[in-house]
PDB file of C-alpha atoms in Angstrom:
ATOM      1  CA  MET A   1     110.340  72.083 103.176  1.00  0.00           C
ATOM      2  CA  ASN A   2     109.579  71.880  99.391  1.00  0.00           C
ATOM      3  CA  ILE A   3     110.574  73.957  96.594  1.00  0.00           C
ATOM      4  CA  PHE A   4     107.057  75.275  96.239  1.00  0.00           C
ATOM      5  CA  ARG A   5     106.754  76.364 100.106  1.00  0.00           C
ATOM      6  CA  LEU A   6     110.121  78.251  99.651  1.00  0.00           C
ATOM      7  CA  ALA A   7     109.110  79.836  96.508  1.00  0.00           C
ATOM      8  CA  GLY A   8     106.095  81.005  98.657  1.00  0.00           C
ATOM      9  CA  ASP A   9     107.971  82.028 101.716  1.00  0.00           C
ATOM     10  CA  MET A  10     110.362  84.077  99.364  1.00  0.00           C
ATOM     11  CA  THR A  11     107.738  85.920  97.580  1.00  0.00           C
ATOM     12  CA  HIS A  12     106.105  86.889 101.016  1.00  0.00           C
ATOM     13  CA  LEU A  13     109.099  88.241 101.840  1.00  0.00           C
ATOM     14  CA  PHE A  14     109.793  89.658  98.925  1.00  0.00           C
ATOM     15  CA  SER A  15     106.461  91.580  98.926  1.00  0.00           C
ATOM     16  CA  VAL A  16     107.058  92.939 102.427  1.00  0.00           C
ATOM     17  CA  LEU A  17     110.295  93.836 101.241  1.00  0.00           C
ATOM     18  CA  VAL A  18     108.938  95.864  98.201  1.00  0.00           C
ATOM     19  CA  LEU A  19     106.354  97.463 100.666  1.00  0.00           C
ATOM     20  CA  LEU A  20     109.332  98.103 103.219  1.00  0.00           C
ATOM     21  CA  LEU A  21     111.305  99.543 100.189  1.00  0.00           C
ATOM     22  CA  LYS A  22     108.712 102.053  98.910  1.00  0.00           C
ATOM     23  CA  ILE A  23     107.644 103.624 102.223  1.00  0.00           C
ATOM     24  CA  HIS A  24     111.232 103.473 103.663  1.00  0.00           C
ATOM     25  CA  THR A  25     113.275 105.076 100.446  1.00  0.00           C
ATOM     26  CA  ILE A  26     110.340 107.168  98.812  1.00  0.00           C
ATOM     27  CA  LYS A  27     108.750 108.111 102.208  1.00  0.00           C
ATOM     28  CA  SER A  28     105.228 107.457 100.765  1.00  0.00           C
ATOM     29  CA  CYS A  29     102.553 105.097 101.045  1.00  0.00           C
ATOM     30  CA  ALA A  30     100.496 106.264  98.658  1.00  0.00           C
ATOM     31  CA  GLY A  31      98.130 103.637  97.124  1.00  0.00           C
ATOM     32  CA  ILE A  32      98.618 101.537 100.179  1.00  0.00           C
ATOM     33  CA  SER A  33      95.671 100.709 102.408  1.00  0.00           C
ATOM     34  CA  LEU A  34      96.651 100.763 106.248  1.00  0.00           C
ATOM     35  CA  LYS A  35      93.790  98.640 106.986  1.00  0.00           C
ATOM     36  CA  THR A  36      95.108  95.866 104.731  1.00  0.00           C
ATOM     37  CA  GLN A  37      98.373  96.248 106.468  1.00  0.00           C
ATOM     38  CA  GLU A  38      96.718  95.907 109.944  1.00  0.00           C
ATOM     39  CA  LEU A  39      94.935  93.274 109.343  1.00  0.00           C
ATOM     40  CA  TYR A  40      98.275  91.324 108.317  1.00  0.00           C
ATOM     41  CA  ALA A  41      99.970  92.804 111.831  1.00  0.00           C
ATOM     42  CA  ILE A  42      96.703  90.626 113.499  1.00  0.00           C
ATOM     43  CA  VAL A  43      97.300  87.920 111.103  1.00  0.00           C
ATOM     44  CA  PHE A  44     100.983  87.823 112.204  1.00  0.00           C
ATOM     45  CA  ALA A  45     100.353  87.800 115.840  1.00  0.00           C
ATOM     46  CA  THR A  46      97.423  85.599 116.442  1.00  0.00           C
ATOM     47  CA  ARG A  47      98.901  82.801 114.147  1.00  0.00           C
ATOM     48  CA  TYR A  48     102.712  83.339 115.685  1.00  0.00           C
ATOM     49  CA  LEU A  49     101.410  83.053 119.404  1.00  0.00           C
ATOM     50  CA  ASP A  50     104.098  79.935 119.666  1.00  0.00           C
ATOM     51  CA  ILE A  51     106.709  81.338 118.322  1.00  0.00           C
ATOM     52  CA  PHE A  52     108.935  80.957 121.359  1.00  0.00           C
ATOM     53  CA  THR A  53     107.223  77.972 123.029  1.00  0.00           C
ATOM     54  CA  ASN A  54     107.181  75.654 120.019  1.00  0.00           C
ATOM     55  CA  TYR A  55     110.692  75.479 117.991  1.00  0.00           C
ATOM     56  CA  ILE A  56     110.272  74.301 114.294  1.00  0.00           C
ATOM     57  CA  SER A  57     113.566  75.684 113.169  1.00  0.00           C
ATOM     58  CA  LEU A  58     116.096  78.377 112.538  1.00  0.00           C
ATOM     59  CA  TYR A  59     114.462  79.590 109.418  1.00  0.00           C
ATOM     60  CA  ASN A  60     110.496  79.187 110.552  1.00  0.00           C
ATOM     61  CA  THR A  61     111.320  81.310 113.800  1.00  0.00           C
ATOM     62  CA  ILE A  62     113.783  84.324 111.870  1.00  0.00           C
ATOM     63  CA  MET A  63     110.773  84.444 108.670  1.00  0.00           C
ATOM     64  CA  LYS A  64     108.138  84.742 111.580  1.00  0.00           C
ATOM     65  CA  LEU A  65     110.198  87.755 113.283  1.00  0.00           C
ATOM     66  CA  ILE A  66     110.695  89.253 109.840  1.00  0.00           C
ATOM     67  CA  PHE A  67     106.756  89.198 109.123  1.00  0.00           C
ATOM     68  CA  LEU A  68     105.988  90.012 112.549  1.00  0.00           C
ATOM     69  CA  GLY A  69     108.713  92.819 112.739  1.00  0.00           C
ATOM     70  CA  SER A  70     108.158  94.380 108.948  1.00  0.00           C
ATOM     71  CA  SER A  71     104.221  94.241 109.452  1.00  0.00           C
ATOM     72  CA  PHE A  72     104.358  96.196 112.843  1.00  0.00           C
ATOM     73  CA  SER A  73     106.686  98.365 111.627  1.00  0.00           C
ATOM     74  CA  ILE A  74     104.409  99.000 108.276  1.00  0.00           C
ATOM     75  CA  VAL A  75     101.960 100.002 110.420  1.00  0.00           C
ATOM     76  CA  TRP A  76     104.186 102.252 112.855  1.00  0.00           C
ATOM     77  CA  TYR A  77     105.201 103.989 109.831  1.00  0.00           C
ATOM     78  CA  MET A  78     101.920 104.971 108.168  1.00  0.00           C
ATOM     79  CA  ARG A  79     100.464 105.769 111.628  1.00  0.00           C
ATOM     80  CA  ARG A  80     103.342 107.776 113.135  1.00  0.00           C
ATOM     81  CA  HIS A  81     105.653 108.631 110.649  1.00  0.00           C
ATOM     82  CA  LYS A  82     105.550 112.454 110.499  1.00  0.00           C
ATOM     83  CA  ILE A  83     106.476 112.493 106.293  1.00  0.00           C
ATOM     84  CA  VAL A  84     105.149 109.089 105.487  1.00  0.00           C
ATOM     85  CA  ARG A  85     101.572 109.573 107.530  1.00  0.00           C
ATOM     86  CA  ARG A  86     101.035 112.444 104.976  1.00  0.00           C
ATOM     87  CA  SER A  87     100.728 110.242 101.925  1.00  0.00           C
ATOM     88  CA  TYR A  88      98.113 108.262 103.311  1.00  0.00           C
ATOM     89  CA  ASP A  89      94.949 108.747 102.028  1.00  0.00           C
ATOM     90  CA  LYS A  90      92.681 107.814 104.444  1.00  0.00           C
ATOM     91  CA  ASP A  91      89.506 109.393 102.975  1.00  0.00           C
ATOM     92  CA  GLN A  92      89.683 106.745 100.236  1.00  0.00           C
ATOM     93  CA  ASP A  93      90.711 103.976 102.499  1.00  0.00           C
ATOM     94  CA  THR A  94      87.298 103.683 104.193  1.00  0.00           C
ATOM     95  CA  PHE A  95      86.768  99.868 104.125  1.00  0.00           C
ATOM     96  CA  ARG A  96      85.370  98.752 107.418  1.00  0.00           C
ATOM     97  CA  HIS A  97      88.004  95.912 107.987  1.00  0.00           C
ATOM     98  CA  TYR A  98      87.063  95.598 111.779  1.00  0.00           C
ATOM     99  CA  PHE A  99      84.017  94.702 110.491  1.00  0.00           C
ATOM    100  CA  LEU A 100      86.001  91.467 108.462  1.00  0.00           C
ATOM    101  CA  MET A 101      87.583  90.420 111.954  1.00  0.00           C
ATOM    102  CA  LEU A 102      84.199  89.112 113.983  1.00  0.00           C
ATOM    103  CA  PRO A 103      82.956  86.778 111.346  1.00  0.00           C
ATOM    104  CA  CYS A 104      86.364  85.180 111.159  1.00  0.00           C
ATOM    105  CA  LEU A 105      86.597  85.019 114.743  1.00  0.00           C
ATOM    106  CA  ILE A 106      82.943  83.520 115.118  1.00  0.00           C
ATOM    107  CA  LEU A 107      83.938  81.136 111.777  1.00  0.00           C
ATOM    108  CA  ALA A 108      87.153  80.075 114.055  1.00  0.00           C
ATOM    109  CA  LEU A 109      85.085  79.183 116.715  1.00  0.00           C
ATOM    110  CA  ILE A 110      82.886  77.509 114.724  1.00  0.00           C
ATOM    111  CA  ILE A 111      85.184  75.389 112.681  1.00  0.00           C
ATOM    112  CA  ASN A 112      88.261  74.621 113.756  1.00  0.00           C
ATOM    113  CA  GLU A 113      90.771  71.644 114.214  1.00  0.00           C
ATOM    114  CA  LYS A 114      90.875  71.702 117.906  1.00  0.00           C
ATOM    115  CA  PHE A 115      89.070  74.060 120.179  1.00  0.00           C
ATOM    116  CA  THR A 116      91.772  75.397 122.344  1.00  0.00           C
ATOM    117  CA  PHE A 117      92.703  78.811 122.696  1.00  0.00           C
ATOM    118  CA  ARG A 118      95.998  78.622 120.565  1.00  0.00           C
ATOM    119  CA  GLU A 119      94.184  76.699 117.807  1.00  0.00           C
ATOM    120  CA  VAL A 120      91.214  79.142 117.201  1.00  0.00           C
ATOM    121  CA  MET A 121      93.556  81.577 117.125  1.00  0.00           C
ATOM    122  CA  TRP A 122      95.383  80.002 114.677  1.00  0.00           C
ATOM    123  CA  THR A 123      92.355  79.508 112.368  1.00  0.00           C
ATOM    124  CA  PHE A 124      91.106  82.716 112.904  1.00  0.00           C
ATOM    125  CA  SER A 125      94.533  84.166 111.925  1.00  0.00           C
ATOM    126  CA  LEU A 126      93.994  81.862 108.256  1.00  0.00           C
ATOM    127  CA  TYR A 127      90.317  83.326 108.120  1.00  0.00           C
ATOM    128  CA  LEU A 128      91.294  86.863 108.383  1.00  0.00           C
ATOM    129  CA  GLU A 129      94.753  86.386 106.183  1.00  0.00           C
ATOM    130  CA  ALA A 130      91.953  85.088 103.184  1.00  0.00           C
ATOM    131  CA  VAL A 131      90.214  88.422 103.423  1.00  0.00           C
ATOM    132  CA  ALA A 132      93.071  90.643 104.469  1.00  0.00           C
ATOM    133  CA  ILE A 133      93.728  91.927 101.103  1.00  0.00           C
ATOM    134  CA  LEU A 134      89.961  93.303 100.706  1.00  0.00           C
ATOM    135  CA  PRO A 135      90.874  96.956 101.600  1.00  0.00           C
ATOM    136  CA  GLN A 136      93.377  97.056  99.622  1.00  0.00           C
ATOM    137  CA  LEU A 137      91.985  95.927  96.283  1.00  0.00           C
ATOM    138  CA  VAL A 138      88.874  98.548  96.739  1.00  0.00           C
ATOM    139  CA  LEU A 139      91.858 101.254  97.251  1.00  0.00           C
ATOM    140  CA  LEU A 140      93.612 100.225  94.433  1.00  0.00           C
ATOM    141  CA  GLN A 141      90.169 100.210  92.459  1.00  0.00           C
ATOM    142  CA  ARG A 142      89.847 103.802  93.792  1.00  0.00           C
ATOM    143  CA  THR A 143      93.060 105.250  93.035  1.00  0.00           C
ATOM    144  CA  ARG A 144      93.135 105.423  89.329  1.00  0.00           C
ATOM    145  CA  ASN A 145      97.226 105.666  89.041  1.00  0.00           C
ATOM    146  CA  ILE A 146      98.880 102.924  90.517  1.00  0.00           C
ATOM    147  CA  ASP A 147     102.063 102.744  90.780  1.00  0.00           C
ATOM    148  CA  ASN A 148     104.385 100.135  90.068  1.00  0.00           C
ATOM    149  CA  LEU A 149     105.686  99.143  93.639  1.00  0.00           C
ATOM    150  CA  THR A 150     102.479  98.982  94.756  1.00  0.00           C
ATOM    151  CA  GLY A 151     101.264  96.785  92.032  1.00  0.00           C
ATOM    152  CA  GLN A 152     104.132  94.464  92.452  1.00  0.00           C
ATOM    153  CA  TYR A 153     103.507  94.378  96.438  1.00  0.00           C
ATOM    154  CA  VAL A 154      99.846  93.089  95.786  1.00  0.00           C
ATOM    155  CA  PHE A 155     101.173  90.704  92.819  1.00  0.00           C
ATOM    156  CA  LEU A 156     103.621  89.072  95.167  1.00  0.00           C
ATOM    157  CA  LEU A 157     101.676  89.205  97.990  1.00  0.00           C
ATOM    158  CA  GLY A 158      98.684  87.096  95.601  1.00  0.00           C
ATOM    159  CA  ALA A 159     101.313  84.864  94.274  1.00  0.00           C
ATOM    160  CA  TYR A 160     103.003  83.404  97.813  1.00  0.00           C
ATOM    161  CA  ARG A 161      99.523  81.569  98.505  1.00  0.00           C
ATOM    162  CA  ALA A 162      99.287  80.266  95.150  1.00  0.00           C
ATOM    163  CA  PHE A 163     102.868  78.710  95.535  1.00  0.00           C
ATOM    164  CA  TYR A 164     101.176  77.660  99.033  1.00  0.00           C
ATOM    165  CA  ILE A 165      98.649  75.862  97.172  1.00  0.00           C
ATOM    166  CA  LEU A 166     101.094  73.637  95.008  1.00  0.00           C
ATOM    167  CA  ASN A 167     103.036  73.105  98.150  1.00  0.00           C
ATOM    168  CA  TRP A 168     100.006  71.624 100.031  1.00  0.00           C
ATOM    169  CA  ILE A 169      99.232  69.551  96.698  1.00  0.00           C
ATOM    170  CA  TYR A 170     102.952  68.179  96.870  1.00  0.00           C
ATOM    171  CA  ARG A 171     102.975  67.658 100.679  1.00  0.00           C
ATOM    172  CA  TYR A 172      99.583  65.617 100.199  1.00  0.00           C
ATOM    173  CA  PHE A 173     101.583  63.363  97.498  1.00  0.00           C
ATOM    174  CA  THR A 174     104.473  62.901  99.100  1.00  0.00           C
ATOM    175  CA  GLU A 175     104.067  62.876 103.093  1.00  0.00           C
ATOM    176  CA  GLU A 176     102.189  60.622 105.545  1.00  0.00           C
ATOM    177  CA  HIS A 177     100.515  63.511 107.416  1.00  0.00           C
ATOM    178  CA  PHE A 178      98.298  65.861 105.533  1.00  0.00           C
ATOM    179  CA  VAL A 179      97.663  69.494 105.550  1.00  0.00           C
ATOM    180  CA  HIS A 180      94.664  70.436 107.252  1.00  0.00           C
ATOM    181  CA  TRP A 181      91.512  71.188 104.692  1.00  0.00           C
ATOM    182  CA  ILE A 182      90.650  74.301 106.778  1.00  0.00           C
ATOM    183  CA  THR A 183      94.431  75.371 105.334  1.00  0.00           C
ATOM    184  CA  TRP A 184      93.379  74.449 101.693  1.00  0.00           C
ATOM    185  CA  ILE A 185      89.991  76.121 101.538  1.00  0.00           C
ATOM    186  CA  SER A 186      91.008  79.699 103.338  1.00  0.00           C
ATOM    187  CA  GLY A 187      94.205  79.438 100.953  1.00  0.00           C
ATOM    188  CA  LEU A 188      92.106  78.883  97.837  1.00  0.00           C
ATOM    189  CA  VAL A 189      89.712  81.711  98.516  1.00  0.00           C
ATOM    190  CA  GLN A 190      92.714  83.898  99.502  1.00  0.00           C
ATOM    191  CA  THR A 191      94.153  83.476  96.181  1.00  0.00           C
ATOM    192  CA  LEU A 192      90.776  83.412  94.273  1.00  0.00           C
ATOM    193  CA  LEU A 193      90.095  87.129  95.587  1.00  0.00           C
ATOM    194  CA  TYR A 194      93.354  88.218  93.541  1.00  0.00           C
ATOM    195  CA  ALA A 195      91.966  86.627  90.327  1.00  0.00           C
ATOM    196  CA  ASP A 196      90.605  89.676  88.718  1.00  0.00           C
ATOM    197  CA  PHE A 197      93.807  91.502  90.154  1.00  0.00           C
ATOM    198  CA  PHE A 198      95.828  89.101  88.426  1.00  0.00           C
ATOM    199  CA  TYR A 199      94.147  89.282  85.080  1.00  0.00           C
ATOM    200  CA  TYR A 200      94.436  93.147  85.096  1.00  0.00           C
ATOM    201  CA  TYR A 201      97.960  92.934  86.159  1.00  0.00           C
ATOM    202  CA  PHE A 202      98.846  90.403  83.439  1.00  0.00           C
ATOM    203  CA  GLN A 203      97.033  92.689  81.021  1.00  0.00           C
ATOM    204  CA  SER A 204      99.120  95.388  81.879  1.00  0.00           C
ATOM    205  CA  TRP A 205     102.113  93.699  81.767  1.00  0.00           C
ATOM    206  CA  LYS A 206     101.392  91.794  78.155  1.00  0.00           C
ATOM    207  CA  ASN A 207     100.039  95.277  76.275  1.00  0.00           C
ATOM    208  CA  ASN A 208     102.850  97.548  78.348  1.00  0.00           C
ATOM    209  CA  VAL A 209     100.781  99.732  79.746  1.00  0.00           C
ATOM    210  CA  LYS A 210      99.501 101.125  83.490  1.00  0.00           C
ATOM    211  CA  LEU A 211      97.962  98.936  85.668  1.00  0.00           C
ATOM    212  CA  GLU A 212      94.291 100.126  86.027  1.00  0.00           C
ATOM    213  CA  LEU A 213      91.507  98.323  88.123  1.00  0.00           C
ATOM    214  CA  PRO A 214      87.887  99.196  86.427  1.00  0.00           C
ATOM    215  CA  ALA A 215      86.381 100.970  89.076  1.00  0.00           C
TER     216      ALA A 215
ATOM    217  CA  LYS B   1      97.000  59.996 106.441  1.00  0.00           C
ATOM    218  CA  GLU B   2      97.062  61.306 109.962  1.00  0.00           C
ATOM    219  CA  GLN B   3      96.916  64.633 111.391  1.00  0.00           C
ATOM    220  CA  PRO B   4      99.922  66.748 111.267  1.00  0.00           C
ATOM    221  CA  LEU B   5     101.363  67.312 115.110  1.00  0.00           C
ATOM    222  CA  GLU B   6     101.958  70.512 114.371  1.00  0.00           C
ATOM    223  CA  HIS B   7     101.843  73.682 112.393  1.00  0.00           C
ATOM    224  CA  ASP B   8     105.059  74.020 110.978  1.00  0.00           C
ATOM    225  CA  GLU B   9     104.291  76.224 107.877  1.00  0.00           C
ATOM    226  CA  LEU B  10     104.564  79.973 108.033  1.00  0.00           C
TER     227      LEU B  10
END
């Protein structure tokens, strides 16, 4: 464990807490894409298959349980909770996210570290996570006024993977093992997808104006 | 450098 990875995990945890806070306290999911939340639930479900069979550390197991629990409960809130679901604008959240899953699965079957079920699932979860934010970014461009919590949520979600890239660089220079290039590339693509959001987020913060993404 | 034994990251 290094400071970059810890910062990444804490940023990721914080993004999830900000979202849960928004949904649980003000009982609203306005501006949040259910499709992205569903994709993230699938990302964690396919990545943490070995949560009970492959013990890494208490921290690792607890964080996996938090990410699994929070992502599925957010999906539950947005689908089932009688108040929260009313604030979900489904006619705006129209990204065909299932169409994202098939190319990721096919790519995982072709490009992976080891052709085993678990390894293919893990690779699938990496590719899927790289594109999981797309429905949310599309929704942000459609909903004009982005509220602060939603903007912070997306910002933190993007920032965590950027910290992971620093972690991979650090590990490359300090450990005899190396992190596989599949992880590097999908992490890089994921972070680059946030580039324009980061730009507008920084502009809105610098000029102290409401965050707006060009349509 | 050799391959990591397992996925130790989240």
